Coordinates of C-alpha atoms and ligand atoms in Angstrom, one line a residue:
X235 CA 61.5 70.7 -175.3
X236 CA 65.3 70.7 -176.4
X237 CA 66.6 71.0 -179.4
X238 CA 68.1 67.4 -179.6
X239 CA 65.2 65.9 -178.1
X240 CA 63.0 68.0 -181.6
X241 CA 65.2 66.2 -184.1
X242 CA 65.7 62.7 -182.4
X243 CA 62.0 62.9 -181.5
X244 CA 60.5 62.1 -185.2
X245 CA 63.3 59.7 -185.9
X246 CA 62.1 57.6 -182.5
X247 CA 58.9 58.2 -183.5
X248 CA 59.3 57.0 -187.4
X249 CA 61.7 53.8 -185.7
X250 CA 58.7 52.1 -183.4
X251 CA 56.1 52.5 -185.9
X252 CA 58.3 51.2 -189.4
X253 CA 59.7 48.4 -186.3
X254 CA 57.5 46.0 -184.3
X255 CA 58.2 45.1 -181.7
X256 CA 59.4 41.4 -180.4
X257 CA 56.1 41.6 -178.8
X258 CA 54.2 42.8 -181.6
X259 CA 56.1 40.0 -184.2
X260 CA 55.1 36.9 -182.2
X261 CA 51.4 38.2 -182.3
X262 CA 51.6 38.9 -186.3
X263 CA 53.7 36.2 -187.0
X264 CA 52.2 35.6 -190.9
X265 CA 53.3 39.9 -191.3
X266 CA 54.3 40.1 -194.8
X267 CA 53.5 36.6 -196.0
X268 CA 50.5 35.8 -198.9
X269 CA 48.4 32.5 -198.4
X270 CA 46.0 32.0 -201.4
X271 CA 42.5 30.1 -200.3
X272 CA 41.2 27.6 -202.8
X273 CA 37.7 26.8 -202.1
X274 CA 36.6 24.2 -203.9
X275 CA 34.0 24.2 -206.4
X276 CA 31.2 27.0 -206.4
X277 CA 27.6 27.5 -205.1
X278 CA 26.3 28.0 -208.7
X279 CA 28.0 24.9 -210.2
X280 CA 25.3 22.6 -210.5
X281 CA 23.2 25.7 -212.8
X282 CA 25.7 26.0 -215.2
X283 CA 26.8 22.2 -215.8
X284 CA 28.0 23.2 -219.6
X285 CA 30.7 25.8 -218.6
X286 CA 31.8 23.5 -215.6
X287 CA 32.2 20.5 -217.5
X288 CA 34.4 22.8 -220.5
X289 CA 37.6 21.0 -220.9
X290 CA 40.8 22.2 -219.7
X291 CA 44.4 21.4 -219.5
X292 CA 45.5 19.7 -216.4
X293 CA 49.2 19.9 -216.4
X294 CA 49.4 15.9 -217.9
X295 CA 45.6 15.7 -219.6
X296 CA 42.1 17.3 -220.0
X297 CA 39.7 18.1 -217.8
X298 CA 36.6 19.4 -216.5
X299 CA 36.8 23.0 -216.0
X300 CA 35.1 22.7 -212.1
X301 CA 33.0 20.4 -210.6
X302 CA 30.2 19.8 -208.2
X303 CA 31.7 18.8 -205.4
X304 CA 30.1 16.2 -203.0
X305 CA 27.3 16.9 -201.0
X306 CA 25.7 15.1 -197.4
X307 CA 22.4 13.5 -197.0
X308 CA 20.7 16.2 -195.9
X309 CA 21.9 17.9 -199.6
X310 CA 24.4 20.1 -197.1
X311 CA 26.8 21.5 -200.1
X312 CA 31.2 20.8 -200.4
X313 CA 30.9 24.2 -202.4
X314 CA 28.9 25.8 -199.3
X315 CA 31.5 23.6 -196.7
X316 CA 34.3 24.8 -198.8
X317 CA 33.7 28.4 -198.3
X318 CA 32.5 28.5 -194.8
X319 CA 35.7 27.4 -193.8
X320 CA 37.7 29.8 -195.9
X321 CA 36.0 32.1 -194.6
X322 CA 36.7 31.7 -190.7
X323 CA 40.2 30.4 -191.7
X324 CA 40.6 34.1 -193.4
X325 CA 39.9 35.7 -190.2
X326 CA 42.1 33.6 -188.5
X327 CA 44.7 34.1 -190.4
X328 CA 44.8 37.9 -191.4
X329 CA 44.6 38.1 -187.4
X330 CA 48.4 36.8 -187.7
X331 CA 48.6 39.4 -190.7
X332 CA 48.7 37.6 -193.4
X333 CA 47.3 39.0 -196.7
X334 CA 44.7 36.7 -198.0
X335 CA 43.5 36.2 -201.0
X336 CA 40.9 34.0 -201.8
X337 CA 40.0 32.3 -205.9
X338 CA 36.4 33.2 -205.4
X339 CA 34.3 35.9 -204.0
X340 CA 30.6 34.6 -202.8
X341 CA 29.4 31.1 -202.7
X342 CA 26.8 32.1 -205.3
X343 CA 29.2 31.9 -208.5
X344 CA 30.0 30.0 -211.2
X345 CA 33.6 28.4 -211.2
X346 CA 36.1 29.7 -212.0
X347 CA 38.0 27.1 -213.6
X348 CA 40.8 25.2 -211.9
X349 CA 43.1 26.7 -214.0
X350 CA 42.0 30.4 -212.7
X351 CA 42.1 29.3 -209.5
X352 CA 45.5 27.9 -209.6
X353 CA 46.7 31.1 -211.9
X354 CA 45.7 33.1 -209.1
X355 CA 48.3 31.6 -206.6
X356 CA 51.1 32.1 -208.6
X357 CA 50.6 35.2 -210.0
X358 CA 50.8 36.4 -206.2
X359 CA 53.6 34.4 -205.9
X360 CA 51.7 32.8 -202.5
X361 CA 54.2 32.0 -200.0
X362 CA 51.4 28.7 -199.3
X363 CA 48.4 27.9 -201.1
X364 CA 45.4 25.8 -199.9
X365 CA 42.6 24.0 -201.3
X366 CA 39.5 23.6 -198.9
X367 CA 37.6 20.3 -199.9
X368 CA 35.6 17.7 -197.9
X369 CA 35.2 14.1 -200.2
X370 CA 32.1 12.4 -201.7
X371 CA 33.5 8.8 -201.2
X372 CA 30.5 6.1 -201.9
X373 CA 30.5 4.2 -198.6
X374 CA 29.5 4.7 -195.6
X375 CA 31.7 3.2 -193.4
X376 CA 34.8 5.6 -195.4
X377 CA 35.9 8.5 -193.3
X378 CA 38.4 10.9 -191.7
X379 CA 40.2 13.8 -193.2
X380 CA 43.2 13.4 -196.0
X381 CA 45.5 15.8 -197.5
X382 CA 46.8 15.8 -201.5
X383 CA 49.9 17.0 -202.1
X384 CA 51.5 16.4 -205.5
X385 CA 53.3 14.1 -207.2
X386 CA 55.9 14.9 -209.6
X387 CA 54.6 15.3 -213.1
X388 CA 56.5 16.4 -216.0
X389 CA 57.0 19.9 -215.9
X390 CA 56.6 20.5 -212.5
X391 CA 59.8 21.7 -209.9
X392 CA 61.2 19.5 -207.3
X393 CA 61.3 22.5 -205.2
X394 CA 57.2 22.8 -205.8
X395 CA 57.0 19.5 -204.9
X396 CA 59.2 19.1 -201.4
X397 CA 57.5 22.3 -200.3
X398 CA 54.2 21.4 -200.8
X399 CA 55.6 17.9 -199.1
X400 CA 56.5 19.9 -196.4
X401 CA 53.0 22.4 -196.6
X402 CA 51.0 19.1 -196.3
X403 CA 52.7 17.4 -193.9
X404 CA 51.7 20.8 -191.3
X405 CA 48.7 20.7 -192.8
X406 CA 48.4 16.6 -191.7
X407 CA 49.9 16.9 -188.4
X408 CA 47.6 19.9 -187.3
X409 CA 44.0 18.4 -188.8
X410 CA 45.3 14.9 -187.0
X411 CA 46.1 17.2 -183.3
X412 CA 43.2 19.7 -183.7
X413 CA 41.2 18.8 -186.2
X414 CA 37.5 17.6 -185.9
X415 CA 38.0 14.3 -187.6
X416 CA 40.1 11.0 -187.9
X417 CA 42.7 10.6 -190.1
X418 CA 41.3 9.0 -193.2
X419 CA 40.8 4.8 -192.8
X420 CA 40.5 4.4 -197.0
X421 CA 42.3 6.9 -198.2
X422 CA 46.6 7.8 -198.5
X423 CA 48.7 6.8 -195.6
X424 CA 48.6 8.3 -192.6
X425 CA 46.4 11.1 -194.2
X426 CA 48.5 11.8 -196.9
X427 CA 48.3 10.8 -200.9
X428 CA 50.2 11.8 -203.1
X429 CA 48.4 12.7 -206.7
X430 CA 49.6 13.3 -210.5
X431 CA 45.9 14.1 -211.6
X432 CA 44.8 17.7 -210.7
X433 CA 45.4 20.2 -212.5
X434 CA 45.3 22.7 -209.3
X435 CA 48.7 20.9 -207.7
X436 CA 49.9 20.3 -211.6
X437 CA 49.7 24.0 -212.6
X438 CA 50.8 25.4 -209.3
X439 CA 54.2 27.0 -208.9
X440 CA 54.1 28.0 -205.8
X441 CA 53.9 25.4 -202.1
X442 CA 49.8 24.0 -202.2
X443 CA 47.9 21.3 -201.3
X444 CA 44.3 20.4 -201.2
X445 CA 42.8 19.2 -197.5
X446 CA 39.6 16.8 -197.6
X447 CA 38.1 17.2 -194.0
X448 CA 36.3 13.9 -194.7
X449 CA 33.5 11.7 -196.6
X450 CA 30.3 13.7 -196.9
X451 CA 28.4 10.5 -197.1
X452 CA 29.6 9.3 -193.5
X453 CA 27.3 9.3 -190.7
X454 CA 30.4 9.9 -188.5
X455 CA 31.4 13.0 -190.9
X456 CA 28.7 14.5 -191.9
X457 CA 27.5 15.9 -188.3
X458 CA 30.4 17.7 -188.3
X459 CA 31.1 18.8 -192.0
X460 CA 27.6 20.4 -191.2
X461 CA 28.2 21.5 -188.0
X462 CA 29.5 25.2 -187.5
X463 CA 31.7 24.0 -184.5
X464 CA 33.2 21.7 -186.8
X465 CA 33.8 23.6 -189.4
X466 CA 35.3 26.0 -187.2
X467 CA 37.7 23.4 -185.3
X468 CA 38.6 22.7 -189.0
X469 CA 39.6 26.1 -189.8
X470 CA 41.7 26.5 -186.4
X471 CA 43.5 23.3 -187.2
X472 CA 44.3 24.5 -190.4
X473 CA 45.5 28.1 -189.5
X474 CA 48.1 26.0 -186.7
X475 CA 49.4 24.1 -189.8
X476 CA 49.5 26.7 -192.1
X477 CA 51.5 29.3 -189.6
X478 CA 53.7 26.0 -188.6
X479 CA 54.3 25.9 -192.0
X480 CA 55.2 29.4 -192.6
X481 CA 57.4 30.0 -189.7
X482 CA 58.5 27.1 -189.0
X483 CA 57.2 27.6 -185.2
X484 CA 55.1 25.0 -183.3
X485 CA 51.9 26.7 -181.9
Ligands
ZN600 ZN1 36.0 18.8 -203.9

């Protein structure tokens, strides 16, 4: 090996390691991005009603720390759905290079409160936070997905609201084009609704939306929510929406 090569060799090697190729960047478009996934509720909430009912400040008013979540006629619980979809989505996002932070570590615990869930996204300065839910509307004919974006409340920044609206649009488009359920026939306009009553949005300083994949009380939506294939399709659609928001690229 020539003297020049001996010197340049390690430098070239370091460059190869440090600077990812265009192909590698295309495969991991979320490199360096932080995504917080917030699987709504928790599997143990039912067993600790007192702790769950404890009121916390939600930015505009006091409300319970958390809630039990919805369930299907077969008693499939929303908390289980939310956790399963979060695991599937985490895998998809990690494969694309993202750092993924979860707001709970299993489906066997209680809480955390909506305030702590939101603080997690704020603390890590997430590039995007997605709160994963399924709805519990009373009428069987009500069905389909909707995305909840923040309304501008006192103390909330215009930038957070506008970035969240962009995130909400990307998630809505992806669910509409790739998701397992149709656009909601009962909530919001074209699958998007702005709300001022959710601490998870009011207290967030980073872009954040809620995804409600369908109505667990609907005979049309429940089988989709209960099926692993339906939840995988949901996770894949949500990943497409997040990549689109974080990279500006249509995938
Ligand atoms: Zn929920």
